[in-house]
PDB file of C-alpha atoms in Angstrom:
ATOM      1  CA  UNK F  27     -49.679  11.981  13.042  1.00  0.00           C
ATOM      2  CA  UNK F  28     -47.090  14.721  12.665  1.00  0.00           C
ATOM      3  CA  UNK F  29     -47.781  17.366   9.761  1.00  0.00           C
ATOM      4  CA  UNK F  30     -44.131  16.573   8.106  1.00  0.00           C
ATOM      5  CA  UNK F  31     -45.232  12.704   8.782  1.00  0.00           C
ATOM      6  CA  UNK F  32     -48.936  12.797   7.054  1.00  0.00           C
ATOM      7  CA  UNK F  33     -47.316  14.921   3.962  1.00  0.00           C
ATOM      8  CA  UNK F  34     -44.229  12.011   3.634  1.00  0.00           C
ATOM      9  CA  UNK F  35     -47.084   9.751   3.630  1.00  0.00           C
ATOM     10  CA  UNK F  36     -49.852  11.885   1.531  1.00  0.00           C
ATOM     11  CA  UNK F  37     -46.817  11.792  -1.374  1.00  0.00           C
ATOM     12  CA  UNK F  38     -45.766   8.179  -1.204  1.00  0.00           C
ATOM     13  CA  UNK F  39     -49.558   7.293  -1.609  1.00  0.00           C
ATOM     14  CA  UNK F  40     -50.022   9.681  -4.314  1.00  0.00           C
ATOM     15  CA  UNK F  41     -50.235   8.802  -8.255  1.00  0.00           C
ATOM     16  CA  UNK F  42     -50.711  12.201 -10.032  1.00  0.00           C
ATOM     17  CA  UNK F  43     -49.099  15.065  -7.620  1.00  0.00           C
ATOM     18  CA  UNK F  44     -49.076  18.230  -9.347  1.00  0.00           C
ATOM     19  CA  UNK F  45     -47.024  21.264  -7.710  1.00  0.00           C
ATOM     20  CA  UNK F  46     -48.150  25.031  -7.688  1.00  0.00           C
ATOM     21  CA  UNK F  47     -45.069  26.976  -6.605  1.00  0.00           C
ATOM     22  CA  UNK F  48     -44.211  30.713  -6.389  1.00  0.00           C
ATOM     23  CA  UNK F  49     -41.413  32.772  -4.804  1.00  0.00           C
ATOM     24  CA  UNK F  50     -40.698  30.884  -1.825  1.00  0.00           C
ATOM     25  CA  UNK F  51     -39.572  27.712  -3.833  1.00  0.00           C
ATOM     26  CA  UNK F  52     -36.344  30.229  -5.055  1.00  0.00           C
ATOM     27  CA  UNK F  53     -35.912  32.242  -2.034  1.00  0.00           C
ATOM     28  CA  UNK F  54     -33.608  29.109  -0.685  1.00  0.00           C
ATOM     29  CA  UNK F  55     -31.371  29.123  -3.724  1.00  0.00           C
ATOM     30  CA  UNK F  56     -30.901  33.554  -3.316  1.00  0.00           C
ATOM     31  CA  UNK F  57     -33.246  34.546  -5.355  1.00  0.00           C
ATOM     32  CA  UNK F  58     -34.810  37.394  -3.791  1.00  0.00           C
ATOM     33  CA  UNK F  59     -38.772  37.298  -3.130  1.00  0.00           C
ATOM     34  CA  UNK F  60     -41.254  40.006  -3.307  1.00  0.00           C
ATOM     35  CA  UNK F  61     -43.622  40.079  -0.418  1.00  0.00           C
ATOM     36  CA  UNK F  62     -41.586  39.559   2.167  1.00  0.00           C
ATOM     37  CA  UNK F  63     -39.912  41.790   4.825  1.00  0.00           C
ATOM     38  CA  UNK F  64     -36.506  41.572   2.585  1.00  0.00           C
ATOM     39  CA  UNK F  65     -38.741  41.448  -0.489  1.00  0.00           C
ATOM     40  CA  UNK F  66     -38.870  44.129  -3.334  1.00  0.00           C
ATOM     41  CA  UNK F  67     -41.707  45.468  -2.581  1.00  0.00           C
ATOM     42  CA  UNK F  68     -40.495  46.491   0.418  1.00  0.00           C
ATOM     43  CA  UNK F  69     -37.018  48.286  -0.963  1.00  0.00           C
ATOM     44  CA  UNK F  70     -36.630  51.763  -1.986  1.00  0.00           C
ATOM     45  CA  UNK F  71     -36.649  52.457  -5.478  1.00  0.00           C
ATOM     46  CA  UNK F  72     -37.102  55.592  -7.621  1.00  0.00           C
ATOM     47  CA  UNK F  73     -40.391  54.096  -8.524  1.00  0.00           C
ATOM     48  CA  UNK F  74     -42.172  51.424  -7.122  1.00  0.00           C
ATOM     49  CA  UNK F  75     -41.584  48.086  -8.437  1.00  0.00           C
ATOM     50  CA  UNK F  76     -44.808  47.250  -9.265  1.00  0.00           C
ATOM     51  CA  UNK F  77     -44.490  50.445 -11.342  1.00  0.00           C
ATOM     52  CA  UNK F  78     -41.293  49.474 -13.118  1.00  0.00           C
ATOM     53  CA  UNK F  79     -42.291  45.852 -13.778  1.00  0.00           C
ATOM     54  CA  UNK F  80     -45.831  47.184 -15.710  1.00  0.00           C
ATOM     55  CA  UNK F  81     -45.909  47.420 -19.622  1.00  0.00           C
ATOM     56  CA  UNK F  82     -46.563  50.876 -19.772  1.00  0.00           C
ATOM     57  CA  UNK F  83     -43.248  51.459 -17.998  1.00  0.00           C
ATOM     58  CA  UNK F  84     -41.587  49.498 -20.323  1.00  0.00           C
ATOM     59  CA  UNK F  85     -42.771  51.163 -23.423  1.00  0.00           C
ATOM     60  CA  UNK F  86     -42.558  54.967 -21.435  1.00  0.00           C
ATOM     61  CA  UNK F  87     -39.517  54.512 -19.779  1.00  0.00           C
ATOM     62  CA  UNK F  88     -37.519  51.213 -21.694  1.00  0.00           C
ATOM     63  CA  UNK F  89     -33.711  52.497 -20.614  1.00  0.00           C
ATOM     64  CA  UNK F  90     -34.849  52.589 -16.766  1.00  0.00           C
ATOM     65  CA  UNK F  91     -36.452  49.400 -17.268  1.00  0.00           C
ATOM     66  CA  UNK F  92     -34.095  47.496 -17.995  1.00  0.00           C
ATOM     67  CA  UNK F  93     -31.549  49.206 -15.544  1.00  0.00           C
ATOM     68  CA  UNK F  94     -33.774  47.182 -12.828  1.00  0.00           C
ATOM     69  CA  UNK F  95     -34.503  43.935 -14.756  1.00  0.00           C
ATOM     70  CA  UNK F  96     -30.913  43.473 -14.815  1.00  0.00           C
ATOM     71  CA  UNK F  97     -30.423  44.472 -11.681  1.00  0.00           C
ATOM     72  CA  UNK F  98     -33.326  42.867  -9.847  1.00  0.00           C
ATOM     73  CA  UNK F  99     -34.653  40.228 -11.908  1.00  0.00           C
ATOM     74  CA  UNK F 100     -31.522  38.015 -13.934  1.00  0.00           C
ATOM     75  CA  UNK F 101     -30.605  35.341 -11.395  1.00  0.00           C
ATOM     76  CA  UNK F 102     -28.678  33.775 -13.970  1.00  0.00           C
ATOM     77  CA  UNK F 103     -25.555  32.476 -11.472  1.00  0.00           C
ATOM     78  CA  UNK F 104     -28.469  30.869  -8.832  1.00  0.00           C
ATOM     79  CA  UNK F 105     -28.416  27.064  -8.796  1.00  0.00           C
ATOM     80  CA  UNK F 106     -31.436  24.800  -8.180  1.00  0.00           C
ATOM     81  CA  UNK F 107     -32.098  24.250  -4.282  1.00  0.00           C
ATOM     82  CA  UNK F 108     -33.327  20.751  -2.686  1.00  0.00           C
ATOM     83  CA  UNK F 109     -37.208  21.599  -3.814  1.00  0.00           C
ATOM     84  CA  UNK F 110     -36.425  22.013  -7.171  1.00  0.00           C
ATOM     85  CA  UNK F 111     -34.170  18.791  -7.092  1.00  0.00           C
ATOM     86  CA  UNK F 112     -36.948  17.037  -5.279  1.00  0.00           C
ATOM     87  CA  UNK F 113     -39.546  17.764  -7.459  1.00  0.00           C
ATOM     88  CA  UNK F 114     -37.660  16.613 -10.417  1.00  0.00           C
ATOM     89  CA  UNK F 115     -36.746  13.399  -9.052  1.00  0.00           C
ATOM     90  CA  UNK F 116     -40.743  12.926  -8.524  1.00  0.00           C
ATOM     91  CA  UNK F 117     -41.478  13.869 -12.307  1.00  0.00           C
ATOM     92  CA  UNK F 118     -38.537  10.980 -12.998  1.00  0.00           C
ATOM     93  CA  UNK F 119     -40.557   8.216 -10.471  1.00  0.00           C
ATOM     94  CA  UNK F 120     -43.733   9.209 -12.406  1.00  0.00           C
ATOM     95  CA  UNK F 121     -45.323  10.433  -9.831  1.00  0.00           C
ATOM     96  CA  UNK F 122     -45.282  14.094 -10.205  1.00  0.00           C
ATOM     97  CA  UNK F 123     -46.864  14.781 -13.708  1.00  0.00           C
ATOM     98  CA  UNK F 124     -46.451  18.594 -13.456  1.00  0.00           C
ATOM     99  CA  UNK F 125     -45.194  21.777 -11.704  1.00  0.00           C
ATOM    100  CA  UNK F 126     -47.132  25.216 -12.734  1.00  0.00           C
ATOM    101  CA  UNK F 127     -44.829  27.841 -11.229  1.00  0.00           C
ATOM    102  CA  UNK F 128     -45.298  32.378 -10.895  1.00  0.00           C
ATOM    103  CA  UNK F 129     -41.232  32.047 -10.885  1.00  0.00           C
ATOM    104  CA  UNK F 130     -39.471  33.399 -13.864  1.00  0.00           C
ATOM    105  CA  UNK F 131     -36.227  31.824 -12.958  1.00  0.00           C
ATOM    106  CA  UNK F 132     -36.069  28.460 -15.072  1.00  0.00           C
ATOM    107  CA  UNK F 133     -34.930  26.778 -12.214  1.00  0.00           C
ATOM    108  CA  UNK F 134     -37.117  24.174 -12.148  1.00  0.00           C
ATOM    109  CA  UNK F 135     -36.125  23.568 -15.721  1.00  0.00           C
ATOM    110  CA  UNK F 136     -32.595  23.513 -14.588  1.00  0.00           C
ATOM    111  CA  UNK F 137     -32.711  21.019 -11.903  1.00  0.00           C
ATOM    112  CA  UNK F 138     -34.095  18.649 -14.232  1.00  0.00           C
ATOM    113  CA  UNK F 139     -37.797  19.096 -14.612  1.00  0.00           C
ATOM    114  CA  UNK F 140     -39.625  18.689 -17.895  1.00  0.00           C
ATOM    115  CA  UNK F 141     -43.430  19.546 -17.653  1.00  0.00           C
ATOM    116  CA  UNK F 142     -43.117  22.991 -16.106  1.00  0.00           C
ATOM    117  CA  UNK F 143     -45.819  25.253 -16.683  1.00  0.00           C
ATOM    118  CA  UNK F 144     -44.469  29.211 -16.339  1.00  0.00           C
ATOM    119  CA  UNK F 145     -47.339  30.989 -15.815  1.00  0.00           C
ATOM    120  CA  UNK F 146     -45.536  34.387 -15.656  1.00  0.00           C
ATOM    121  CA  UNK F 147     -42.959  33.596 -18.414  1.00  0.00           C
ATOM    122  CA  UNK F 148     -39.153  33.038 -17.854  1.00  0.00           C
ATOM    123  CA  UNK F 149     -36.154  35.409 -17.957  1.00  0.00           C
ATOM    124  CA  UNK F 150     -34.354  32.546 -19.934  1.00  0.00           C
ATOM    125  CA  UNK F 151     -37.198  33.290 -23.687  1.00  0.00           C
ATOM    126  CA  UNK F 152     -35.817  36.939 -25.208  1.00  0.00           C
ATOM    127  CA  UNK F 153     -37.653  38.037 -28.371  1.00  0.00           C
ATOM    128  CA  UNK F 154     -37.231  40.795 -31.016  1.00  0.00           C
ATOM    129  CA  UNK F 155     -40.514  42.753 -30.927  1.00  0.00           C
ATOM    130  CA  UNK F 156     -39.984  43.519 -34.358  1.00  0.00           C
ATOM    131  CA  UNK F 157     -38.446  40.575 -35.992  1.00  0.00           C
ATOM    132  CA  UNK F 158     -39.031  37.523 -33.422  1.00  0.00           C
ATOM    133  CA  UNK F 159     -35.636  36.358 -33.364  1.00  0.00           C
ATOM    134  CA  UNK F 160     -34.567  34.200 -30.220  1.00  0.00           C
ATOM    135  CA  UNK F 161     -32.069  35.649 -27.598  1.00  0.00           C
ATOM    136  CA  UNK F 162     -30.471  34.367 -24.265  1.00  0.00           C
ATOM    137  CA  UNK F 163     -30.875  35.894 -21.244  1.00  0.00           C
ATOM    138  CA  UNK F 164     -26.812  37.014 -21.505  1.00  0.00           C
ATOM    139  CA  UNK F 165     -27.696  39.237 -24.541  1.00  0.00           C
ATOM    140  CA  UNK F 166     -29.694  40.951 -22.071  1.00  0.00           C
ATOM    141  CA  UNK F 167     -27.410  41.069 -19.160  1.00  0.00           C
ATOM    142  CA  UNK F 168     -24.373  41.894 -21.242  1.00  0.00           C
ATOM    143  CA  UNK F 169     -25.893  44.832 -23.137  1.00  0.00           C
ATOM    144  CA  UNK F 170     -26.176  48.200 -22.662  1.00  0.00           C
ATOM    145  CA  UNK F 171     -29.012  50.218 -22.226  1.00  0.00           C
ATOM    146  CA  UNK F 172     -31.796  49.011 -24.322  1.00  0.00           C
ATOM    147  CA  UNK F 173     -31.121  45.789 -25.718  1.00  0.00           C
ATOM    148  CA  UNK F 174     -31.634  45.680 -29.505  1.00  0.00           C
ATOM    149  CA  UNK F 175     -31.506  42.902 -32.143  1.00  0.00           C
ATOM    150  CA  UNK F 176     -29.795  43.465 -35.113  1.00  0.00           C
ATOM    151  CA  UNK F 177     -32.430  44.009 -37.019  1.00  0.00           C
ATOM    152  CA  UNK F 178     -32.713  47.100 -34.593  1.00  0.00           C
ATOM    153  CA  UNK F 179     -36.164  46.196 -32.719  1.00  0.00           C
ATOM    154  CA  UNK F 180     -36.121  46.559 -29.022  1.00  0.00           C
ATOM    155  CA  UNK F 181     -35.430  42.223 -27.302  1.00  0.00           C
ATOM    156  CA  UNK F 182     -37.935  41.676 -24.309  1.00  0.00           C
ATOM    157  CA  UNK F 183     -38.041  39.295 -21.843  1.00  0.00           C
ATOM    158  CA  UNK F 184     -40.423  36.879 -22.339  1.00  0.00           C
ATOM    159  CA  UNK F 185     -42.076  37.670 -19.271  1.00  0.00           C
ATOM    160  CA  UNK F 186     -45.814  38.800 -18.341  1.00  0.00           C
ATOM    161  CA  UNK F 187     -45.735  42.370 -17.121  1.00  0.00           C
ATOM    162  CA  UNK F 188     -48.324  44.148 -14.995  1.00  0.00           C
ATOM    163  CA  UNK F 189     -51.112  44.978 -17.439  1.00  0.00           C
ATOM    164  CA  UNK F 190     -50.589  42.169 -19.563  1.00  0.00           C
ATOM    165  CA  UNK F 191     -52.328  38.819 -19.995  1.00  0.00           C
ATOM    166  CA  UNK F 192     -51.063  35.256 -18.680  1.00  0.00           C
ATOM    167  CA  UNK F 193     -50.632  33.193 -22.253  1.00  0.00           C
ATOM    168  CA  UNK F 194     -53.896  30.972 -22.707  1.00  0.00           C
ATOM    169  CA  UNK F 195     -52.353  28.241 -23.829  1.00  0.00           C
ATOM    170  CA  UNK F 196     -50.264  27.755 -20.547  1.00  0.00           C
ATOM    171  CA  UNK F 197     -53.282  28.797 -18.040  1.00  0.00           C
ATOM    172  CA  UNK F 198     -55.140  25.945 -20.082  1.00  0.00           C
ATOM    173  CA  UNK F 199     -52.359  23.494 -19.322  1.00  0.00           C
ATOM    174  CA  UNK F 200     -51.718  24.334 -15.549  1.00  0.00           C
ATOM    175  CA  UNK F 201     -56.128  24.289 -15.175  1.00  0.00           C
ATOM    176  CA  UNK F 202     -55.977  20.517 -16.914  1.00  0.00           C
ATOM    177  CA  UNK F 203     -52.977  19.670 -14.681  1.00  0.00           C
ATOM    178  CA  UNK F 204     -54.629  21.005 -11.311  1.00  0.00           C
ATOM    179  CA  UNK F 205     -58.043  19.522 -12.249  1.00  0.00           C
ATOM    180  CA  UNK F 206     -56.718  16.055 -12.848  1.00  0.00           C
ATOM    181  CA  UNK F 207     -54.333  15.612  -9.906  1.00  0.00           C
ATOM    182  CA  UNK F 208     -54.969  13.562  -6.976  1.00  0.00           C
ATOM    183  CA  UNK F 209     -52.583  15.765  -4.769  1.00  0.00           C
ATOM    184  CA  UNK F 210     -52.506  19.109  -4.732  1.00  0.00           C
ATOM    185  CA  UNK F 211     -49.129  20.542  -3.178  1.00  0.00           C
ATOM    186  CA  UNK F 212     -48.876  24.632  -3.594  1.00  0.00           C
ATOM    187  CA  UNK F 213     -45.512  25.866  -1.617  1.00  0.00           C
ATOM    188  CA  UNK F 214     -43.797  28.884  -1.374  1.00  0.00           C
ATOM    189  CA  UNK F 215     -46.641  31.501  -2.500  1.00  0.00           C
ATOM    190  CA  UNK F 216     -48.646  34.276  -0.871  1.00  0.00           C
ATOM    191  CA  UNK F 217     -51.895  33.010  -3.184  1.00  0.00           C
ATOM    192  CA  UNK F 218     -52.573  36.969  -3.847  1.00  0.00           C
ATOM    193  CA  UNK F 219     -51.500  37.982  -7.012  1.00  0.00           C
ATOM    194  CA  UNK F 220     -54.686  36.456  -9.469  1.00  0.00           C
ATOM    195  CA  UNK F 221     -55.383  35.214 -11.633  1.00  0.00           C
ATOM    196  CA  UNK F 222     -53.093  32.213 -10.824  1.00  0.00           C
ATOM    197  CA  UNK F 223     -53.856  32.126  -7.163  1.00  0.00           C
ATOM    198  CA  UNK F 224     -57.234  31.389  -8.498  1.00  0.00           C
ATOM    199  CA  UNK F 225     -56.106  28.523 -10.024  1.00  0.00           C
ATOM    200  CA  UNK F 226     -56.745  26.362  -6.976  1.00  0.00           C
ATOM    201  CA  UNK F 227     -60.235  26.836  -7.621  1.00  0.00           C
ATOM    202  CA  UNK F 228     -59.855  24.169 -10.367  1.00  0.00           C
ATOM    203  CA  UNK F 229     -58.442  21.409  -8.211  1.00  0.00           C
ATOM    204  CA  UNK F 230     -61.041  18.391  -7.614  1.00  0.00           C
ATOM    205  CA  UNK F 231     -58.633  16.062  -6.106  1.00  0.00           C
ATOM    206  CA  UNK F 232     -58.793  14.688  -2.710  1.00  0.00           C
ATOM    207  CA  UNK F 233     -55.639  15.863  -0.892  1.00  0.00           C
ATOM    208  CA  UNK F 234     -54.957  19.494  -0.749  1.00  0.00           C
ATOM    209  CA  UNK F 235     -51.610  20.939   0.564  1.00  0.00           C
ATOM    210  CA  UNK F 236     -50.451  24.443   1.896  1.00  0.00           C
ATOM    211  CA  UNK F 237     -46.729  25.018   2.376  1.00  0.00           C
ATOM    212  CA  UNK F 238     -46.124  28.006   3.246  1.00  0.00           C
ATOM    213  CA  UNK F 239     -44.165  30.393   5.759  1.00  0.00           C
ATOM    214  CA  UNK F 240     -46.824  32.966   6.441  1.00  0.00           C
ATOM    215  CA  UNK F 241     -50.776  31.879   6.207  1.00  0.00           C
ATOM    216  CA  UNK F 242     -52.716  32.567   3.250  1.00  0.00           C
ATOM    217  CA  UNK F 243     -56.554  33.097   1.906  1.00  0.00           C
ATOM    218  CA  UNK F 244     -56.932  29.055   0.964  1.00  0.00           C
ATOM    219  CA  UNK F 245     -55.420  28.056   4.407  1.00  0.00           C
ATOM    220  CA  UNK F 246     -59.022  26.989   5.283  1.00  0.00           C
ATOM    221  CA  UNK F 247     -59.343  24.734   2.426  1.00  0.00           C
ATOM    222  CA  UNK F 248     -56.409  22.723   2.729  1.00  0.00           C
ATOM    223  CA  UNK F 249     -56.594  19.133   4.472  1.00  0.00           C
ATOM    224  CA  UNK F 250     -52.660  20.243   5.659  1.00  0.00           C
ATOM    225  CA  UNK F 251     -51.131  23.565   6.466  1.00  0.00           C
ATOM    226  CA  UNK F 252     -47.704  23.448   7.437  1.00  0.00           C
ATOM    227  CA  UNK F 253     -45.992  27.059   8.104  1.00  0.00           C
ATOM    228  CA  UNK F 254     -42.431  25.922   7.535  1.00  0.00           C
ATOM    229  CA  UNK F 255     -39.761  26.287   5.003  1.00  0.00           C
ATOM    230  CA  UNK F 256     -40.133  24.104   1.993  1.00  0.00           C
ATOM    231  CA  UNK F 257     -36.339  22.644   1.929  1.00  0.00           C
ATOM    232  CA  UNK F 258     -37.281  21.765   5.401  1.00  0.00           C
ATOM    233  CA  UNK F 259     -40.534  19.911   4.242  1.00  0.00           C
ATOM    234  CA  UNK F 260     -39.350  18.498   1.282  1.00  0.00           C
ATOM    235  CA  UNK F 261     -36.530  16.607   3.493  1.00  0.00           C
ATOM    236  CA  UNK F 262     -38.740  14.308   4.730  1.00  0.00           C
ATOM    237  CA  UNK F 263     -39.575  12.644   1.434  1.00  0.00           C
TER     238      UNK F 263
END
């Protein structure tokens, strides 16, 4: 049996699918990855942006900060692509009972999607470090220089930062998800950046699946690899 034919058939038979997705599920819609050959990592910034995405940037150097999370990181005109689409219509049929993503995007969210756990935040949550008050993402994009409430404490991103912890609460929920599912299905992630690539260490399940367009460290412990794009895959259910 074909790859593309044994996933079609791995998902119809499947009654609790969970999805682990990263970059590559967004890459289709335009939003820029970070690995790869076009990636960020691999453009030329003033600093690096591993550098500029770390919390002790943020609190040095807040103005230059937020010069390149505007620039870089605020998809906000990006629409949901065929995965995301896909993926909602399988929460909707009850047989997808979660998605745990690394994206920040809320895209997921947006094509319809309702038990999405953001491991690395969202762009879409702004808070008032000093006050707590909500914002949009557009008070960020529209403002000027560092974005500040009116209470005058500096708004940021509800996002996780180099240096900073992944929220407990939603590592505990994407570990219960991953433990419980029958089918395993991680697309469009390089499995490097921990602790959430370690996350597949939880899974117990008996089908594991590896979409991705380069290979990566759990290759070997997937029952199917496919090296493909995921719109491509996802077609074919």
């Amino acid at each position: 049996m074909r790859p593309l034919e044994r996933f079609a058939e791995l998902v119809k038979n499947a009654r609790n699918i969970v999805f682990f997705g990263g970059a590559g599920v967004s890459t289709e819609s335009g939003v820029p990855d970070f690995r790869s050959v076009d990636g960020l990592y691999n453009q030329k910034f003033r600093f690096p942006p591993e550098t500029m995405l770390s919390r002790s940037f943020f609190d040095r150097h807040p103005e230059e900060f937020y010069d390149f999370y505007r620039d870089k990181m605020l998809p906000l005109d990006v629409q949901p692509n065929s995965v995301h689409k896909k993926l909602a219509e399988l929460e909707q049929q009850g047989k997808l009972r979660a998605v745990v993503t690394q994206n920040i995007d809320g895209l997921h969210q947006k094509a319809g999607s309702k038990v999405v756990h953001e491991l690395h935040g969202s762009v879409l949550r702004n808070y008032c470090m000093r006050c707590r008050k909500f914002h949009p993402a557009e008070f960020i994009r529209d403002s000027v220089g560092v974005p500040r409430c009116s209470c005058g404490g500096i708004v940021k991103p509800d996002v996780v930062l180099y240096e900073e912890g992944l929220n407990e609460a939603v590592m505990d929920a994407a570990i219960d998800a991953i433990y419980a599912c029958d089918l395993l299905i991680v697309g469009g992630t390089s499995l490097v950046v921990y602790p959430a690539a370690g996350l597949l260490h939880y899974f117990k399940g008996e089908h594991l699946v590896l979409i991705n367009r380069d290979e990566t460290p759990y290759d070997h412990m997937a029952e199917l690899v496919i090296h493909d794009s995921l719109g491509k895959v996802f077609a074919q259910i």
